[in-house]
mmCIF file of C-alpha atoms and ligand atoms in Angstrom:
data_model
loop_
_atom_site.group_PDB
_atom_site.id
_atom_site.type_symbol
_atom_site.label_atom_id
_atom_site.label_comp_id
_atom_site.label_asym_id
_atom_site.label_seq_id
_atom_site.Cartn_x
_atom_site.Cartn_y
_atom_site.Cartn_z
ATOM 1 C CA UNK A 1 99.501 86.354 100.822
ATOM 2 C CA UNK A 2 99.715 88.443 97.385
ATOM 3 C CA UNK A 3 101.965 92.191 98.247
ATOM 4 C CA UNK A 4 99.529 93.293 96.326
ATOM 5 C CA UNK A 5 95.559 93.863 97.027
ATOM 6 C CA UNK A 6 92.223 92.916 94.146
ATOM 7 C CA UNK A 7 90.317 95.542 92.716
ATOM 8 C CA UNK A 8 87.106 94.537 90.484
ATOM 9 C CA UNK A 9 85.292 97.706 88.887
ATOM 10 C CA UNK A 10 81.937 96.957 86.683
ATOM 11 C CA UNK A 11 79.742 98.881 85.393
ATOM 12 C CA UNK A 12 77.448 98.475 82.881
ATOM 13 C CA UNK A 13 78.374 100.510 79.865
ATOM 14 C CA UNK A 14 78.015 104.469 80.067
ATOM 15 C CA UNK A 15 78.349 104.403 83.723
ATOM 16 C CA UNK A 16 81.793 106.689 83.749
ATOM 17 C CA UNK A 17 84.055 103.711 84.655
ATOM 18 C CA UNK A 18 86.805 104.236 81.970
ATOM 19 C CA UNK A 19 86.842 107.951 82.989
ATOM 20 C CA UNK A 20 87.099 107.477 87.448
ATOM 21 C CA UNK A 21 89.876 104.391 87.062
ATOM 22 C CA UNK A 22 92.230 106.664 84.594
ATOM 23 C CA UNK A 23 91.248 109.031 87.432
ATOM 24 C CA UNK A 24 91.531 107.338 90.055
ATOM 25 C CA UNK A 25 95.131 105.896 89.050
ATOM 26 C CA UNK A 26 96.379 109.096 88.479
ATOM 27 C CA UNK A 27 95.824 110.464 91.911
ATOM 28 C CA UNK A 28 96.337 107.384 94.500
ATOM 29 C CA UNK A 29 100.591 105.990 93.670
ATOM 30 C CA UNK A 30 100.691 102.574 93.657
ATOM 31 C CA UNK A 31 97.734 101.490 91.933
ATOM 32 C CA UNK A 32 98.171 100.519 88.545
ATOM 33 C CA UNK A 33 95.237 98.929 85.966
ATOM 34 C CA UNK A 34 94.968 95.537 84.385
ATOM 35 C CA UNK A 35 94.737 96.318 80.511
ATOM 36 C CA UNK A 36 92.064 93.347 78.731
ATOM 37 C CA UNK A 37 93.695 91.428 75.525
ATOM 38 C CA UNK A 38 90.288 91.712 73.519
ATOM 39 C CA UNK A 39 88.422 91.138 69.841
ATOM 40 C CA UNK A 40 86.065 93.993 69.579
ATOM 41 C CA UNK A 41 87.701 96.761 66.999
ATOM 42 C CA UNK A 42 89.042 99.854 68.377
ATOM 43 C CA UNK A 43 87.161 102.772 69.193
ATOM 44 C CA UNK A 44 88.066 105.998 67.002
ATOM 45 C CA UNK A 45 91.127 107.058 69.739
ATOM 46 C CA UNK A 46 92.523 104.086 71.771
ATOM 47 C CA UNK A 47 95.829 102.708 71.397
ATOM 48 C CA UNK A 48 96.707 99.309 71.086
ATOM 49 C CA UNK A 49 99.195 98.864 74.380
ATOM 50 C CA UNK A 50 97.325 101.605 76.086
ATOM 51 C CA UNK A 51 93.078 100.731 76.313
ATOM 52 C CA UNK A 52 93.912 96.991 75.274
ATOM 53 C CA UNK A 53 95.279 94.713 73.124
ATOM 54 C CA UNK A 54 93.698 94.129 70.339
ATOM 55 C CA UNK A 55 93.731 90.619 68.831
ATOM 56 C CA UNK A 56 91.853 88.548 66.494
ATOM 57 C CA UNK A 57 90.005 85.390 67.100
ATOM 58 C CA UNK A 58 92.559 83.099 67.224
ATOM 59 C CA UNK A 59 94.846 84.742 68.767
ATOM 60 C CA UNK A 60 91.916 84.679 71.364
ATOM 61 C CA UNK A 61 91.570 81.038 71.192
ATOM 62 C CA UNK A 62 95.089 79.859 71.299
ATOM 63 C CA UNK A 63 95.648 82.381 74.812
ATOM 64 C CA UNK A 64 92.986 80.083 76.610
ATOM 65 C CA UNK A 65 94.378 77.370 75.563
ATOM 66 C CA UNK A 66 97.587 78.577 77.268
ATOM 67 C CA UNK A 67 95.932 79.583 80.066
ATOM 68 C CA UNK A 68 96.601 82.515 79.911
ATOM 69 C CA UNK A 69 93.651 84.425 81.099
ATOM 70 C CA UNK A 70 92.936 84.576 84.902
ATOM 71 C CA UNK A 71 89.627 85.133 83.749
ATOM 72 C CA UNK A 72 87.896 85.452 80.392
ATOM 73 C CA UNK A 73 84.181 85.826 79.107
ATOM 74 C CA UNK A 74 82.466 86.849 76.026
ATOM 75 C CA UNK A 75 80.518 90.476 75.780
ATOM 76 C CA UNK A 76 78.386 92.265 74.559
ATOM 77 C CA UNK A 77 79.591 90.325 71.442
ATOM 78 C CA UNK A 78 83.117 90.288 71.666
ATOM 79 C CA UNK A 79 85.849 88.258 73.679
ATOM 80 C CA UNK A 80 87.438 90.116 76.659
ATOM 81 C CA UNK A 81 89.713 89.031 78.935
ATOM 82 C CA UNK A 82 92.356 89.879 81.911
ATOM 83 C CA UNK A 83 95.996 88.460 81.956
ATOM 84 C CA UNK A 84 97.396 86.331 83.932
ATOM 85 C CA UNK A 85 101.658 87.133 83.887
ATOM 86 C CA UNK A 86 100.719 90.867 84.388
ATOM 87 C CA UNK A 87 98.743 90.671 87.339
ATOM 88 C CA UNK A 88 99.958 88.404 88.809
ATOM 89 C CA UNK A 89 103.745 90.300 88.315
ATOM 90 C CA UNK A 90 101.890 93.392 89.171
ATOM 91 C CA UNK A 91 100.594 92.117 92.540
ATOM 92 C CA UNK A 92 103.799 90.078 93.872
ATOM 93 C CA UNK A 93 105.843 93.459 93.234
ATOM 94 C CA UNK A 94 103.468 95.119 95.354
ATOM 95 C CA UNK A 95 101.654 97.330 93.312
ATOM 96 C CA UNK A 96 97.899 97.600 93.773
ATOM 97 C CA UNK A 97 95.861 96.276 90.544
ATOM 98 C CA UNK A 98 92.007 97.670 89.219
ATOM 99 C CA UNK A 99 90.743 95.020 86.172
ATOM 100 C CA UNK A 100 87.649 97.043 84.804
ATOM 101 C CA UNK A 101 85.664 93.891 83.888
ATOM 102 C CA UNK A 102 82.479 92.487 83.809
ATOM 103 C CA UNK A 103 79.889 90.814 86.061
ATOM 104 C CA UNK A 104 81.404 87.367 85.115
ATOM 105 C CA UNK A 105 84.575 87.946 85.348
ATOM 106 C CA UNK A 106 83.926 89.531 87.865
ATOM 107 C CA UNK A 107 82.910 86.520 89.553
ATOM 108 C CA UNK A 108 85.468 83.840 88.702
ATOM 109 C CA UNK A 109 88.188 86.203 90.411
ATOM 110 C CA UNK A 110 86.351 86.289 92.889
ATOM 111 C CA UNK A 111 86.641 82.551 93.391
ATOM 112 C CA UNK A 112 90.290 82.549 93.050
ATOM 113 C CA UNK A 113 91.271 85.244 95.088
ATOM 114 C CA UNK A 114 88.406 86.339 97.492
ATOM 115 C CA UNK A 115 89.805 88.282 99.021
ATOM 116 C CA UNK A 116 89.813 90.573 95.678
ATOM 117 C CA UNK A 117 87.856 93.993 96.588
ATOM 118 C CA UNK A 118 84.770 94.473 94.310
ATOM 119 C CA UNK A 119 82.576 97.466 93.589
ATOM 120 C CA UNK A 120 80.057 98.009 91.344
ATOM 121 C CA UNK A 121 79.498 101.974 89.593
ATOM 122 C CA UNK A 122 75.671 102.445 88.870
ATOM 123 C CA UNK A 123 75.091 105.551 87.446
ATOM 124 C CA UNK A 124 72.417 107.487 88.557
ATOM 125 C CA UNK A 125 69.173 106.962 86.417
ATOM 126 C CA UNK A 126 68.359 105.614 83.459
ATOM 127 C CA UNK A 127 68.082 108.196 81.489
ATOM 128 C CA UNK A 128 71.094 109.377 82.536
ATOM 129 C CA UNK A 129 72.997 105.931 81.554
ATOM 130 C CA UNK A 130 70.853 106.380 77.773
ATOM 131 C CA UNK A 131 71.879 110.431 77.411
ATOM 132 C CA UNK A 132 75.738 109.624 78.457
ATOM 133 C CA UNK A 133 76.109 106.248 75.879
ATOM 134 C CA UNK A 134 74.545 108.451 72.926
ATOM 135 C CA UNK A 135 76.839 111.183 73.439
ATOM 136 C CA UNK A 136 79.505 109.157 73.365
ATOM 137 C CA UNK A 137 79.018 108.738 69.650
ATOM 138 C CA UNK A 138 81.922 105.595 70.021
ATOM 139 C CA UNK A 139 78.696 103.101 68.623
ATOM 140 C CA UNK A 140 75.964 103.115 66.420
ATOM 141 C CA UNK A 141 72.951 102.659 67.104
ATOM 142 C CA UNK A 142 72.922 99.081 67.711
ATOM 143 C CA UNK A 143 75.415 98.300 69.257
ATOM 144 C CA UNK A 144 74.167 100.803 72.127
ATOM 145 C CA UNK A 145 70.862 98.594 72.005
ATOM 146 C CA UNK A 146 72.534 95.872 72.940
ATOM 147 C CA UNK A 147 74.800 97.412 75.579
ATOM 148 C CA UNK A 148 71.335 99.099 77.196
ATOM 149 C CA UNK A 149 69.650 95.733 77.013
ATOM 150 C CA UNK A 150 73.075 93.679 78.467
ATOM 151 C CA UNK A 151 72.976 96.741 81.032
ATOM 152 C CA UNK A 152 69.898 96.034 82.691
ATOM 153 C CA UNK A 153 71.150 92.828 83.386
ATOM 154 C CA UNK A 154 73.857 93.801 84.646
ATOM 155 C CA UNK A 155 72.753 95.459 87.028
ATOM 156 C CA UNK A 156 70.288 92.793 88.719
ATOM 157 C CA UNK A 157 73.464 91.929 90.281
ATOM 158 C CA UNK A 158 74.517 94.790 92.066
ATOM 159 C CA UNK A 159 73.454 93.141 94.901
ATOM 160 C CA UNK A 160 76.610 91.122 94.917
ATOM 161 C CA UNK A 161 79.007 93.720 95.303
ATOM 162 C CA UNK A 162 80.912 94.961 98.294
ATOM 163 C CA UNK A 163 80.947 98.653 97.083
ATOM 164 C CA UNK A 164 79.274 100.761 95.169
ATOM 165 C CA UNK A 165 79.220 104.262 93.751
ATOM 166 C CA UNK A 166 77.007 105.767 92.650
ATOM 167 C CA UNK A 167 78.622 108.264 89.570
ATOM 168 C CA UNK A 168 76.587 111.384 89.523
ATOM 169 C CA UNK A 169 78.930 113.837 90.101
ATOM 170 C CA UNK A 170 82.150 112.957 88.809
ATOM 171 C CA UNK A 171 84.152 114.376 91.933
ATOM 172 C CA UNK A 172 82.155 112.919 94.664
ATOM 173 C CA UNK A 173 82.412 109.277 93.290
ATOM 174 C CA UNK A 174 85.241 109.856 92.384
ATOM 175 C CA UNK A 175 86.105 110.494 96.083
ATOM 176 C CA UNK A 176 84.172 107.247 97.474
ATOM 177 C CA UNK A 177 86.180 105.409 94.903
ATOM 178 C CA UNK A 178 89.073 106.937 95.914
ATOM 179 C CA UNK A 179 87.966 106.441 100.120
ATOM 180 C CA UNK A 180 87.382 102.833 99.098
ATOM 181 C CA UNK A 181 90.745 102.104 97.846
ATOM 182 C CA UNK A 182 92.228 104.200 101.146
ATOM 183 C CA UNK A 183 90.568 101.556 103.204
ATOM 184 C CA UNK A 184 91.544 98.469 102.071
ATOM 185 C CA UNK A 185 94.931 99.946 102.525
ATOM 186 C CA UNK A 186 93.816 100.645 105.959
ATOM 187 C CA UNK A 187 92.329 96.672 107.243
ATOM 188 C CA UNK A 188 94.688 95.561 109.611
ATOM 189 C CA UNK A 189 95.961 91.913 108.313
ATOM 190 C CA UNK A 190 97.397 94.262 105.087
ATOM 191 C CA UNK A 191 98.532 96.805 107.660
ATOM 192 C CA UNK A 192 100.677 94.155 109.603
ATOM 193 C CA UNK A 193 101.531 92.311 106.158
ATOM 194 C CA UNK A 194 102.781 94.963 104.180
ATOM 195 C CA UNK A 195 103.539 98.047 106.319
ATOM 196 C CA UNK A 196 104.301 97.534 109.913
ATOM 197 C CA UNK A 197 106.850 95.696 111.506
ATOM 198 C CA UNK A 198 106.040 94.376 114.827
ATOM 199 C CA UNK A 199 109.895 95.201 116.770
ATOM 200 C CA UNK A 200 109.894 98.694 115.782
ATOM 201 C CA UNK A 201 106.981 98.827 118.386
ATOM 202 C CA UNK A 202 109.246 97.108 121.127
ATOM 203 C CA UNK A 203 111.475 99.582 123.378
ATOM 204 C CA UNK A 204 114.879 98.277 122.835
ATOM 205 C CA UNK A 205 116.647 95.891 124.927
ATOM 206 C CA UNK A 206 118.593 98.606 126.889
ATOM 207 C CA UNK A 207 115.449 101.516 127.262
ATOM 208 C CA UNK A 208 115.470 103.210 130.069
ATOM 209 C CA UNK A 209 111.808 101.908 130.405
ATOM 210 C CA UNK A 210 113.288 97.999 131.105
ATOM 211 C CA UNK A 211 115.802 99.061 133.856
HETATM 212 P P1 5GP B 1 84.163 98.620 75.865
HETATM 213 O O1 5GP B 1 84.031 97.272 75.049
HETATM 214 O O2 5GP B 1 83.562 99.453 76.632
HETATM 215 O O3 5GP B 1 85.570 98.742 76.671
HETATM 216 O O4 5GP B 1 84.163 97.196 77.514
HETATM 217 C C1 5GP B 1 82.579 96.147 77.680
HETATM 218 C C2 5GP B 1 82.481 95.931 79.304
HETATM 219 O O5 5GP B 1 83.944 94.643 79.357
HETATM 220 C C3 5GP B 1 82.743 96.454 80.283
HETATM 221 O O6 5GP B 1 81.348 96.364 80.843
HETATM 222 C C4 5GP B 1 84.131 95.468 80.001
HETATM 223 O O7 5GP B 1 84.073 95.960 81.723
HETATM 224 C C5 5GP B 1 83.457 94.299 80.300
HETATM 225 N N1 5GP B 1 86.166 93.793 80.197
HETATM 226 C C6 5GP B 1 86.429 94.781 80.002
HETATM 227 N N2 5GP B 1 87.416 93.832 79.462
HETATM 228 C C7 5GP B 1 87.252 92.307 80.342
HETATM 229 C C8 5GP B 1 87.893 91.757 81.044
HETATM 230 O O8 5GP B 1 89.060 91.462 80.249
HETATM 231 N N3 5GP B 1 87.595 90.894 80.899
HETATM 232 C C9 5GP B 1 85.693 90.456 81.452
HETATM 233 N N4 5GP B 1 85.016 90.370 81.586
HETATM 234 N N5 5GP B 1 85.211 91.705 80.690
HETATM 235 C C10 5GP B 1 86.042 92.871 79.984
#
């Protein structure tokens, strides 16, 4: 059993997933974000190595050939992949990992790690999703239309996820997300494997209680 837990978070573009994940990581100890590789060009303000590793199609193909990805998929016309080495290192150091990946990637990871926890973030309504995508001004109209079209298909998959968080008020959604992480950390097999030394829950051999 890996020492850390894997959390897979999927959402249609514009549901507020990145904000929620960043807030979660800043508030909960011992949890890290897996920085993916992508062939998508960086948006304004995005930093290589922090938001993504921005690479060329050739570099991506080479990494696929080297089996460097735990999963990879084509999303909104670009390639995205999760570094196997990075994730495995974090997990084996006992750090929980958040994978912000699409529904195709989630299926691949869940097949390899059945104990991974799957969480879907939904917007409260279609109108709000559309409004949030328009407001962030990071894509042109065509790219927004592609993302909205894909949102319809992605939201069809929500029933396959273990948890669903509706991101209406950010603070409420964040509370729910933190609760899911906390509850997962309290699952009995996890606690017994990592936190509890059963020997410490027995009386000492010379305890008054045994005499
Ligand atoms: P964006 O371009 O808005 O940053 O991300 C677009 C979509 O790609 C989002 O749904 C995001 O979850 C997904 N994505 C980001 N990184 C990965 C990855 O490594 N693998 C997969 N399968 N999807 C990813």
